[in-house]
Short mmCIF file of C-alpha atoms and ligand atoms in Angstrom, two decimals:
data_model
loop_
_atom_site.label_atom_id
_atom_site.label_comp_id
_atom_site.label_asym_id
_atom_site.label_seq_id
_atom_site.Cartn_x
_atom_site.Cartn_y
_atom_site.Cartn_z
CA MET L 308 -0.17 -0.43 -0.04
CA LYS L 309 2.68 2.49 0.79
CA LYS L 310 4.53 1.59 -2.49
CA PHE L 311 1.30 2.57 -4.22
CA ILE L 312 0.89 5.93 -2.56
CA ALA L 313 4.93 6.70 -3.23
CA ILE L 314 4.91 5.55 -6.81
CA LEU L 315 1.59 8.03 -7.05
CA LEU L 316 2.84 10.80 -5.67
CA VAL L 317 6.01 10.66 -7.57
CA LEU L 318 3.55 10.42 -11.05
CA THR L 319 1.44 13.22 -9.18
CA VAL L 320 4.49 15.62 -8.11
CA ALA L 321 5.72 15.24 -11.68
CA ALA L 322 2.25 16.11 -13.61
CA SER L 323 1.85 19.39 -11.20
CA MET L 324 5.41 20.48 -11.30
CA ALA L 325 5.14 19.94 -15.28
CA PHE L 326 1.58 21.95 -15.13
CA ALA L 327 2.78 24.85 -12.72
CA GLY L 328 6.44 24.85 -14.60
CA GLY L 329 5.30 25.01 -17.96
CA GLY L 330 1.66 26.30 -17.31
CA LYS L 331 -0.26 25.32 -20.74
CA GLN L 332 2.04 24.22 -23.75
CA ALA L 333 3.79 26.62 -25.62
CA ALA L 334 1.79 27.47 -28.47
CA SER L 335 4.12 25.93 -30.76
CA GLY L 336 3.72 22.58 -29.72
CA PRO L 337 0.82 20.38 -29.61
CA LYS L 338 -2.45 21.37 -27.30
CA ASN L 339 -1.60 19.88 -23.86
CA ILE L 340 -5.26 19.22 -22.82
CA THR L 341 -4.56 19.87 -18.42
CA ILE L 342 -6.94 17.31 -16.84
CA GLY L 343 -7.73 18.36 -12.87
CA PHE L 344 -9.06 14.63 -11.43
CA ALA L 345 -10.17 14.93 -8.12
CA GLN L 346 -9.93 11.07 -6.36
CA CYS L 347 -11.83 10.40 -3.19
CA LYS L 348 -8.99 8.24 -1.69
CA ALA L 349 -6.64 6.82 -3.86
CA ASP L 350 -5.69 4.03 -1.77
CA GLU L 351 -9.16 3.67 -0.18
CA SER L 352 -9.56 0.17 -1.64
CA ASP L 353 -8.38 -2.68 -4.21
CA TRP L 354 -10.71 -1.49 -6.16
CA ARG L 355 -9.74 1.94 -5.88
CA MET L 356 -6.89 1.40 -6.21
CA ALA L 357 -7.18 -0.05 -9.86
CA ASN L 358 -9.30 2.84 -10.73
CA THR L 359 -6.37 5.28 -9.99
CA ARG L 360 -4.13 3.45 -12.09
CA SER L 361 -6.69 3.20 -14.74
CA MET L 362 -6.64 7.04 -14.95
CA LEU L 363 -2.93 7.61 -14.33
CA ASN L 364 -1.89 5.37 -17.10
CA SER L 365 -4.68 6.69 -19.65
CA PHE L 366 -3.69 10.27 -19.74
CA ASN L 367 0.22 9.47 -19.38
CA VAL L 368 0.90 9.79 -22.93
CA PRO L 369 1.92 12.64 -25.01
CA GLY L 370 -0.90 15.70 -25.40
CA TYR L 371 -2.41 15.27 -22.03
CA ARG L 372 -1.35 16.50 -18.29
CA LEU L 373 -3.39 14.92 -15.58
CA ILE L 374 -3.18 16.57 -12.12
CA MET L 375 -4.65 14.84 -9.42
CA SER L 376 -5.79 15.25 -5.84
CA ASP L 377 -6.46 13.29 -3.23
CA SER L 378 -9.46 14.49 -0.48
CA ASN L 379 -8.67 11.21 1.61
CA ASN L 380 -12.37 10.90 1.89
CA ASP L 381 -12.95 14.50 3.08
CA ALA L 382 -15.94 15.71 1.05
CA ALA L 383 -15.50 19.33 1.95
CA LYS L 384 -11.84 18.85 0.71
CA GLN L 385 -12.55 17.39 -2.57
CA VAL L 386 -14.76 20.36 -3.40
CA ALA L 387 -11.52 22.57 -2.06
CA ASP L 388 -9.83 20.79 -4.42
CA VAL L 389 -11.98 21.24 -7.23
CA GLN L 390 -12.30 24.80 -7.17
CA GLY L 391 -8.27 24.72 -6.86
CA PHE L 392 -8.44 23.61 -10.32
CA ILE L 393 -10.84 25.78 -11.50
CA ASN L 394 -8.52 28.38 -10.07
CA MET L 395 -5.53 26.14 -11.96
CA GLU L 396 -7.34 27.12 -15.12
CA VAL L 397 -7.48 23.46 -16.09
CA ASP L 398 -9.30 22.34 -19.53
CA TYR L 399 -11.11 19.40 -17.84
CA ILE L 400 -12.49 18.62 -14.41
CA VAL L 401 -13.30 14.83 -13.37
CA ILE L 402 -14.54 14.08 -10.01
CA ALA L 403 -15.09 10.87 -8.23
CA ALA L 404 -17.06 12.29 -5.78
CA VAL L 405 -16.69 11.32 -1.92
CA ASN L 406 -20.17 12.40 -1.27
CA MET L 407 -23.37 12.71 -3.21
CA ASP L 408 -24.22 16.60 -1.95
CA GLY L 409 -22.35 19.64 -1.71
CA TRP L 410 -21.69 20.13 -5.27
CA ASP L 411 -23.72 23.36 -6.82
CA THR L 412 -21.88 26.14 -5.41
CA VAL L 413 -18.15 24.86 -7.11
CA LEU L 414 -19.75 23.38 -9.97
CA ARG L 415 -21.52 26.59 -10.96
CA ASN L 416 -17.95 28.35 -10.62
CA ALA L 417 -16.66 25.55 -12.79
CA LYS L 418 -19.35 26.50 -15.54
CA ASN L 419 -18.76 29.85 -15.48
CA ALA L 420 -15.00 29.56 -15.86
CA ARG L 421 -16.33 27.35 -19.30
CA ILE L 422 -14.64 23.71 -17.64
CA PRO L 423 -16.34 20.93 -18.56
CA VAL L 424 -17.30 18.73 -15.40
CA ILE L 425 -16.83 14.84 -15.88
CA LEU L 426 -18.41 12.57 -12.96
CA VAL L 427 -16.46 9.14 -13.00
CA ASP L 428 -17.55 6.20 -11.07
CA ARG L 429 -19.85 7.90 -8.36
CA ASN L 430 -23.11 9.87 -9.11
CA ILE L 431 -23.96 13.35 -7.50
CA ASN L 432 -26.55 15.16 -6.92
CA ALA L 433 -26.62 18.55 -8.60
CA ALA L 434 -28.05 20.13 -11.44
CA GLU L 435 -27.83 18.11 -14.78
CA ASP L 436 -26.80 21.59 -16.74
CA LEU L 437 -23.90 22.00 -13.70
CA TRP L 438 -21.99 18.60 -15.73
CA THR L 439 -21.57 17.28 -18.82
CA CYS L 440 -21.93 13.71 -18.41
CA TYR L 441 -21.33 10.98 -15.87
CA VAL L 442 -19.64 7.50 -16.82
CA GLY L 443 -19.91 4.64 -14.29
CA PRO L 444 -22.25 1.93 -12.60
CA ASP L 445 -25.89 2.11 -11.67
CA PHE L 446 -25.51 1.25 -8.26
CA LYS L 447 -28.97 0.51 -7.66
CA VAL L 448 -28.77 -2.26 -10.70
CA GLU L 449 -25.59 -3.62 -9.08
CA GLY L 450 -27.76 -3.97 -5.63
CA GLN L 451 -30.45 -5.90 -7.57
CA LYS L 452 -28.04 -8.59 -9.10
CA ALA L 453 -27.27 -9.03 -5.24
CA THR L 454 -30.90 -9.36 -4.05
CA ALA L 455 -32.17 -11.79 -6.77
CA TRP L 456 -29.42 -13.82 -5.79
CA MET L 457 -30.42 -14.01 -2.37
CA GLU L 458 -34.31 -14.45 -3.54
CA LYS L 459 -32.92 -17.71 -5.12
CA HIS L 460 -30.34 -18.67 -3.03
CA PHE L 461 -32.66 -18.52 0.20
CA GLY L 462 -36.01 -18.94 -1.13
CA SER L 463 -38.93 -18.90 1.53
CA ASN L 464 -36.42 -19.19 4.04
CA PRO L 465 -35.90 -16.57 6.85
CA VAL L 466 -33.19 -14.26 5.80
CA ASN L 467 -31.68 -12.45 8.67
CA ILE L 468 -28.71 -9.74 6.91
CA VAL L 469 -26.15 -7.52 8.58
CA ASN L 470 -25.59 -5.03 6.22
CA ILE L 471 -21.86 -3.57 6.32
CA GLN L 472 -22.47 -0.09 4.35
CA GLY L 473 -19.96 1.95 2.12
CA GLN L 474 -18.75 5.59 3.33
CA LEU L 475 -22.27 6.78 4.21
CA GLY L 476 -23.26 9.20 1.05
CA SER L 477 -21.33 7.95 -1.50
CA GLY L 478 -23.38 7.02 -4.61
CA ALA L 479 -22.15 3.82 -4.25
CA GLN L 480 -23.43 3.36 -0.85
CA VAL L 481 -26.63 4.69 -1.27
CA GLY L 482 -27.54 2.44 -4.60
CA ARG L 483 -26.41 -0.45 -2.93
CA SER L 484 -28.06 -0.24 0.21
CA ALA L 485 -31.41 1.10 -1.67
CA ALA L 486 -31.05 -2.26 -3.73
CA LEU L 487 -31.45 -3.98 -0.16
CA ASP L 488 -34.03 -1.97 1.26
CA ASP L 489 -36.19 -2.93 -1.69
CA GLY L 490 -35.61 -6.44 -1.08
CA VAL L 491 -36.32 -6.28 3.07
CA ALA L 492 -39.57 -4.20 2.31
CA LYS L 493 -40.46 -7.28 -0.38
CA HIS L 494 -39.65 -10.10 1.34
CA SER L 495 -41.53 -10.70 4.79
CA ASN L 496 -39.03 -13.49 5.41
CA TRP L 497 -36.17 -10.80 5.13
CA THR L 498 -34.66 -8.97 8.52
CA LEU L 499 -32.34 -6.78 8.17
CA LEU L 500 -30.88 -7.23 11.94
CA ALA L 501 -28.27 -4.11 11.48
CA ARG L 502 -26.60 -2.19 9.18
CA GLN L 503 -23.34 0.25 9.59
CA THR L 504 -20.72 1.69 7.55
CA GLY L 505 -17.50 -0.03 7.15
CA ASN L 506 -15.93 3.15 4.98
CA TRP L 507 -14.62 0.50 2.43
CA GLY L 508 -12.25 -1.18 5.02
CA THR L 509 -11.50 -4.51 5.74
CA ASP L 510 -10.44 -3.60 9.53
CA THR L 511 -13.37 -1.64 10.45
CA ALA L 512 -15.52 -4.56 8.54
CA LYS L 513 -14.14 -7.17 10.62
CA GLN L 514 -14.50 -5.32 14.27
CA ILE L 515 -18.24 -4.60 13.25
CA MET L 516 -18.89 -8.10 12.33
CA THR L 517 -17.49 -9.29 15.24
CA SER L 518 -19.44 -7.16 17.64
CA TRP L 519 -22.45 -8.30 15.87
CA ILE L 520 -21.76 -12.07 15.79
CA GLN L 521 -21.61 -11.29 19.81
CA GLN L 522 -24.88 -9.62 19.59
CA PHE L 523 -26.72 -11.86 17.39
CA GLY L 524 -24.91 -15.19 17.07
CA ASP L 525 -26.18 -17.72 14.64
CA ARG L 526 -29.19 -15.65 13.80
CA ILE L 527 -27.09 -14.16 10.93
CA ASN L 528 -27.07 -16.05 7.88
CA CYS L 529 -26.63 -13.30 5.51
CA VAL L 530 -24.19 -10.83 5.19
CA TYR L 531 -24.71 -7.77 2.48
CA ALA L 532 -20.85 -6.14 2.35
CA GLU L 533 -20.95 -3.59 0.11
CA ASN L 534 -16.88 -4.20 -1.44
CA ASP L 535 -14.42 -6.58 -1.17
CA ASN L 536 -12.63 -5.07 1.09
CA MET L 537 -15.44 -5.25 3.83
CA ALA L 538 -16.27 -8.76 3.05
CA ASP L 539 -13.05 -9.95 3.65
CA GLY L 540 -13.15 -8.32 7.07
CA ALA L 541 -16.51 -9.83 7.76
CA ILE L 542 -15.28 -13.14 6.43
CA GLN L 543 -12.40 -13.16 9.07
CA ALA L 544 -14.50 -11.95 11.96
CA LEU L 545 -16.83 -15.49 10.93
CA LYS L 546 -14.05 -17.55 10.57
CA GLU L 547 -12.32 -16.30 13.91
CA ALA L 548 -15.59 -17.50 15.41
CA GLY L 549 -15.62 -20.67 14.22
CA LYS L 550 -18.60 -20.13 11.81
CA LYS L 551 -19.40 -21.70 8.56
CA VAL L 552 -18.95 -19.49 5.66
CA GLY L 553 -20.50 -19.41 2.37
CA LYS L 554 -21.32 -22.17 -0.11
CA ALA L 555 -24.26 -24.35 -0.18
CA ASP L 556 -24.80 -23.66 4.04
CA GLY L 557 -22.48 -21.29 5.75
CA VAL L 558 -23.56 -17.55 6.33
CA ALA L 559 -24.18 -16.42 2.79
CA ILE L 560 -21.82 -13.65 2.00
CA ILE L 561 -22.60 -11.14 -0.61
CA SER L 562 -20.07 -8.58 -2.10
CA PHE L 563 -19.43 -5.77 -4.47
CA ASP L 564 -16.47 -5.05 -6.94
CA ALA L 565 -15.12 -8.44 -7.85
CA ASN L 566 -11.48 -7.75 -7.62
CA ARG L 567 -9.63 -10.67 -8.60
CA PRO L 568 -8.60 -12.06 -5.31
CA TYR L 569 -11.92 -11.55 -3.85
CA LEU L 570 -13.44 -13.88 -7.10
CA GLN L 571 -10.60 -16.16 -6.10
CA MET L 572 -12.65 -16.26 -2.58
CA THR L 573 -15.84 -16.67 -4.40
CA LEU L 574 -14.31 -19.90 -6.64
CA GLU L 575 -13.39 -20.91 -2.88
CA GLY L 576 -16.83 -20.59 -2.15
CA LEU L 577 -16.15 -18.09 0.64
CA ILE L 578 -18.04 -15.10 -0.93
CA ASN L 579 -21.27 -16.38 -2.35
CA CYS L 580 -22.31 -13.83 -4.83
CA ASN L 581 -19.66 -11.01 -6.05
CA VAL L 582 -21.00 -8.49 -8.41
CA GLU L 583 -18.69 -6.58 -10.70
CA CYS L 584 -18.10 -2.78 -10.68
CA ASN L 585 -15.40 -2.26 -13.25
CA PRO L 586 -12.92 0.39 -11.95
CA LEU L 587 -11.22 0.71 -15.28
CA HIS L 588 -12.73 4.11 -15.99
CA GLY L 589 -9.54 5.65 -17.64
CA PRO L 590 -9.76 5.03 -21.16
CA ARG L 591 -13.75 5.58 -21.02
CA VAL L 592 -12.91 9.27 -19.45
CA LYS L 593 -10.27 9.70 -21.92
CA GLY L 594 -12.56 8.95 -25.37
CA ILE L 595 -14.83 11.50 -23.45
CA ILE L 596 -12.86 13.97 -24.06
CA ASP L 597 -10.98 13.40 -26.99
CA ASN L 598 -14.46 13.39 -28.33
CA LEU L 599 -15.20 16.53 -26.88
CA GLU L 600 -11.80 17.94 -27.96
CA LYS L 601 -13.54 17.40 -31.45
CA GLY L 602 -17.01 19.19 -30.73
CA ILE L 603 -18.75 15.71 -30.13
CA GLN L 604 -21.01 15.58 -26.89
CA PRO L 605 -21.00 12.35 -24.80
CA LYS L 606 -24.38 10.65 -23.27
CA LYS L 607 -25.23 12.48 -20.34
CA ILE L 608 -25.54 9.17 -18.32
CA GLU L 609 -23.35 6.50 -19.51
CA TYR L 610 -23.80 3.15 -17.31
CA ILE L 611 -21.32 0.73 -17.83
CA GLU L 612 -22.24 -2.92 -18.47
CA GLU L 613 -21.36 -5.15 -15.21
CA GLU L 614 -21.56 -8.87 -14.32
CA ALA L 615 -22.51 -10.95 -11.11
CA PHE L 616 -20.31 -13.84 -10.46
CA PHE L 617 -21.74 -16.72 -7.83
CA TRP L 618 -19.62 -19.20 -5.97
CA ASP L 619 -20.98 -22.07 -7.81
CA THR L 620 -20.46 -21.19 -11.39
CA ILE L 621 -16.88 -19.23 -11.54
CA THR L 622 -14.43 -21.12 -12.75
CA GLN L 623 -10.56 -20.16 -12.97
CA ALA L 624 -10.40 -19.45 -16.17
CA ILE L 625 -13.18 -16.73 -16.10
CA ILE L 626 -10.63 -14.70 -13.10
CA ASP L 627 -7.63 -15.41 -15.38
CA ALA L 628 -9.57 -13.69 -17.97
CA ARG L 629 -10.31 -10.49 -16.25
CA GLN L 630 -8.31 -7.20 -16.09
CA TYR L 631 -7.99 -6.36 -12.49
O1 GYE R 1545 -17.22 -0.06 -4.58
C1 GYE R 1545 -15.15 0.80 -3.38
C2 GYE R 1545 -15.02 1.63 -3.40
O2 GYE R 1545 -17.20 3.80 -6.07
C3 GYE R 1545 -17.74 2.03 -6.67
O3 GYE R 1545 -15.73 3.19 -4.00
C4 GYE R 1545 -16.63 2.32 -5.99
C5 GYE R 1545 -16.32 1.73 -4.57
C6 GYE R 1545 -16.03 0.48 -4.36
O4 GYE R 1545 -13.97 2.13 -2.59
O5 GYE R 1545 -14.25 -0.27 -3.23
#
């Protein structure tokens, strides 16, 4: 993790220095498109590290200069980061939003500065005229893939669920939690015993799961974890408590992201259902910017196609063929 951050810092400083030193490319050379990328927290999770790499790699080519800020998941700081990009007069702003709310003022400033704003990964609550487009998942649809599996797996049997949520207020958490809420409302045999945010992290999720095991014991038969890292934490807690995990008759584990190491756990039967959330947004964002440079407008909302993987149908070949 520390190595990842070090490499990241070198890349980001180099990009910033290049920008600070040279400003926009001299008139004679090719236009250097400067992109301000407001990342929520570059090393937040396996998913986020893959997402960060994808963005940095996609723009690490001649003609582009990507400057990435890292808000450390502080929503107010991320808004300030975006204002900083406006002050730098970047050509484009790309945002992976910590929180869905709080964007209107700074996005209006970007609009007044005529800087297009591309939302990536996370959707937000802001007037549509304040952002150019959104490219990323439909998080509620991701959650519906998981609840569909729960319906098949449990049938009419009692389902006693604990929900380890992502960072509260993020689009990913809001959508995935909403799908679970719909499932609980729809099925009288489903009970939500408890929910709490694990802030995308393994250790926090493990602590929360440990306390729930003490509180609910063997009543828990389903963990709905809103990303792989938190699912891993829950599994560690369950195994340390001597509980049977996954497969046909263990505590059912739902996860999201489908990073390769956790697809391996799905193949082992520890994770029953893993819903993909593709982090490789770099090429998508670069394509949108390249088109905008040619005057081609993107779709306002581009939901990416995603699938789900299950413990009893996934294969090693499927895992080996994955890009992340
Ligand atoms: O599920 C989680 C990451 O926004 C979809 O954020 C992303 C989520 C992902 O930290 O692992």
